[in-house]
Amino acid sequence: MSEANGSQNGLTRRSFLKASGAAVGALGLAGTAMLTADEWLAPAQAHADEQERTGYTFHYRHCQCNCHLKCTVRDGRMALVEPNDWPDKRNETICLKGISEIQHVYSVDRLQVPLKRVGERGSGEFVEITWDEALDTVAQGIQKVWSDYGKQAIAYMPSVDTLSVNLGRILGAQEKPHRGIDIGLGNGFSPAIAESGGQGAASNEMKDWKNAKTILNVGCNVLETCMVTAPYFFEALEAGAEIITIDPNYCTTAAKSSRWIPIEPGTDAALYLGMMSLILENEWYDEAYLRENTSMPFLVDEADGSLLRDHPAESPKETGADNPFMVWDAVSDSMQPYDADGVDPKLDASIEIDGKTYSTVFRKFKKQHEAYPIEWAAEKTGVSEEVLREITEKYACNGPSILSFGFGGADKFSNADVSGHAAVVLATLVGTFGSEDGAGAGAYVNAYQKVFGAGKLPNWPLPEECKAASAPKESVDIRDDKSGIRMLYFQDGAIQQCSANMNETAKWIDTLDFVVAQEIYHTPSVDYADIVLPTCSHFELDQEIGSLRALRGHALLQQKVLDPLFESRTDFWIETEIAKRLGYGDAIPESYEELVRYQLDNAKDEAVKGITLEELIESNGVVALNDQPEIARSYVGQKYATASGKIDLYYENLVNYGQALPAWEDPCEAYAGNPLRDEYPLQFFQRRTKYHIHCNMVDSTWIQQFFKPSVEMNPVDAESRGLASGDIVEVVNDRGSFSCECVITNAIRPGTVAVVEGIWDKYLESGAIQSVTNDTAIDRGPALPKGRVIPFNDTLVEVKKA
Ligand SMILES: Nc1nc2c(c(=O)[nH]1)N[C@H]1C(S)=C(S)[C@@H](COP(=O)(O)OP(=O)(O)OC[C@H]3O[C@@H](n4cnc5c(=O)[nH]c(N)nc54)[C@H](O)[C@@H]3O)O[C@H]1N2
Ligand SMILES: Nc1nc2c(c(=O)[nH]1)N[C@H]1C(S)=C(S)[C@@H](COP(=O)(O)OP(=O)(O)OC[C@H]3O[C@@H](n4cnc5c(=O)[nH]c(N)nc54)[C@H](O)[C@@H]3O)O[C@H]1N2
Ligand SMILES: [Mo]
């Protein structure tokens, strides 16, 4: 164990002693006794019933669940956590993570006091400071960066779960600047249907699975990564749907599916391309749908790959109705605007006019597909031709069918946008979007949060000058020199969680002027901060009313369960204190309650209108949003916010990259035949687990009974390396290494090794998971809607006994 492993509250043993010696009085609880669950929860105490009260709050939402919880507090301690009552009983959910909060809120890894760094960035050496000193230092640091470089030089990285409201806008910072996370597939999938989140969130919610006959679940372990949707998964099975999970590994969801088909990692695009070849060959596509609802009949100039428009565009924005795309009209046998009255566009055509050749998108697509016959796809993916034929026929001919993908597998390869693009074309070929019940495509794992069952709450109005900056278009990575970032203010795992290749990240951090962490727990990223501001968990409030969310079809209110523990303060309080110091004290709400009332009174979303705070309090924090449909669906009536208003499958902006239509591209590192495999033969991927929310809950001792940080590996690979379960192994490549225990299991595909992402360094034997992960930025990055994806899984390693 390293020195850091023995530290408490993030102070190394030496600095901790120094700090506590210097300021025992001010430290209070933190300095004298560390209060852990064992001490808080002696059995006799748990059953004492004096002074019992109930509080209601929502749990974290980054596990896609956002459970609303009823919490019993006895003698000032949280003693029981249960699902709250909801109008919709299916929403009454809780898992081990929620239950564990009885212990986890009092974790030894809670940040208890404001800290100032005294060692090198990353050393984890801090001393305790007062809140005033911390806040003054942060405000001065912000003002210095503002005046030296401008507001956009600050990167603000909020956590998905933060309860800050106005901080990003007050800072004027780049908010979540091109993180390159969860947008890999979306980069290719979303433009076609103009899916607004850019993550490929599905067209319909998972409640619709019961209406499908065939569901291809490709690389999504939804039973662990969106546990609250599990009832809808099993409902679908019971209704007779066939759920086919295509995943390199025998994950939990594969085990519960009708069928599991293993696939070579990073080859999802090849799977889709091969399936499309079969669909073309057998004419299983929906021709009328393609002509009516998609850009497939639009004409492309073969000379330069541009889409033909009515006249040369006078401005880049001149598209759609003002300058329509052209089609070949079968009635008049002439070229016509796609939206002209009475046109009957040809789908599969090529014409020559004045020596120039124009082909329909569909014709080009078919031509390009000659390179991807089924034999080719079988070889790339490792799925046999026979199986490919069988699932393609089911998908195309035994509908309605659904294509579901996740964010964890194929999303984290350099070629993810190609997979996403191929997925949307495939789903369109069989007429998935805007159609009947039980048809759809995309990431169902968070669809219900991102697109459906989510009411829009208005922002608190701030002065004109308070607005977030956008990241420079040329910058694809917060660490690149084009980002212009000089200061980092994070509430997520910005450093060790949201960047790959730790050595490079650490070098970058060293170049920054100022780093602030506002966190509940002492995660590894916190070690790089200059000032650390300890935040309350979602269970703690210094006022009765907390923040409001509108998710899972309900308005959800946070109310006080506990007073702030230790010296921690709410995100709201911290934001207020910083705003005051920056001269915006009068511009922000005085309390969460004032904010919540404003949000409810000024809601423009019909789903939220009319709901009152009184009603929410009366209902213990849960009120159904207005008029929520049984099953929410998008694109009803074939409405798309694309340039043509139809499904635009041809990406003109990617012509120069050869990706106007999805074209196979190997992963950048973990491809078959990479010579690097001589030294690093194993593909390394990182998965999620029901036990953690990324780097959150890793320190929960109740959960640690069930999950041990480990490298998972197939017996075949273990045997050739002389490894057995329980051995300490080192995972290594040219970027770095880490070590921990290994577990040998048949659930992991031979040739690959897996780890659960988010595990803190101190719970490993040595190093950091992120030391080995791939941070390559592909050339196409700046041309993609959300910039390049971090190819975390596109990583080769070797594993040896440590
Ligand atoms: N409990 C919990 N739930 C979570 C989260 C959490 O931290 N904890 N995080 C949330 C977030 S932010 C995200 S992004 C989602 C991710 O949700 P998922 O996409 O479900 O995430 P993973 O479990 O990482 O990966 C899914 C599956 O992809 C497989 N896989 C790996 N490589 C490939 C490949 O190349 N092709 C195919 N077809 N499959 C592959 C893996 O074996 C794994 O079973 O989960 C969300 N839900
Ligand atoms: N190697 C590798 N790295 C990965 C991935 C991978 O597959 N492999 N997956 C990536 C993915 S998909 C994602 S989404 C990211 C997720 O990584 P993050 O975005 O870092 O995860 P978060 O869930 O936002 O949690 C970050 C922190 O937010 C804190 N937090 C929770 N609630 C609050 C709050 O109310 N206020 C404040 N101030 N803080 C709070 C938690 O304590 C937690 O430590 O990780 C990415 N990193
Ligand atoms: Mo994610």
PDB file of N, CA and C and ligand atoms in Angstrom, residues 62 181-182 407 412 688 694, ligand 3:
ATOM      1  N   HIS A  62     -26.491   9.760 -12.599  1.00  0.00           N
ATOM      2  CA  HIS A  62     -25.543   9.375 -13.649  1.00  0.00           C
ATOM      3  C   HIS A  62     -25.572   7.864 -13.909  1.00  0.00           C
ATOM      4  N   ILE A 181     -16.756  12.425 -24.617  1.00  0.00           N
ATOM      5  CA  ILE A 181     -17.288  11.293 -23.870  1.00  0.00           C
ATOM      6  C   ILE A 181     -18.753  11.067 -24.221  1.00  0.00           C
ATOM      7  N   ASP A 182     -19.106   9.832 -24.510  1.00  0.00           N
ATOM      8  CA  ASP A 182     -20.498   9.445 -24.792  1.00  0.00           C
ATOM      9  C   ASP A 182     -21.041  10.041 -26.090  1.00  0.00           C
ATOM     10  N   PHE A 407     -23.215   3.174 -24.602  1.00  0.00           N
ATOM     11  CA  PHE A 407     -22.163   4.182 -24.736  1.00  0.00           C
ATOM     12  C   PHE A 407     -20.821   3.632 -24.288  1.00  0.00           C
ATOM     13  N   LYS A 412     -16.473   3.934 -27.475  1.00  0.00           N
ATOM     14  CA  LYS A 412     -15.144   4.344 -27.038  1.00  0.00           C
ATOM     15  C   LYS A 412     -14.035   3.785 -27.904  1.00  0.00           C
ATOM     16  N   ARG A 688     -18.835  -0.672 -17.059  1.00  0.00           N
ATOM     17  CA  ARG A 688     -19.456  -0.120 -15.863  1.00  0.00           C
ATOM     18  C   ARG A 688     -20.038  -1.263 -15.026  1.00  0.00           C
ATOM     19  N   HIS A 694     -19.455   5.384 -12.001  1.00  0.00           N
ATOM     20  CA  HIS A 694     -18.114   5.853 -12.368  1.00  0.00           C
ATOM     21  C   HIS A 694     -17.223   5.865 -11.127  1.00  0.00           C
TER      22      HIS A 694
HETATM   23 MO    MO B   3     -20.996   8.105 -19.940  1.00  0.00          MO
END
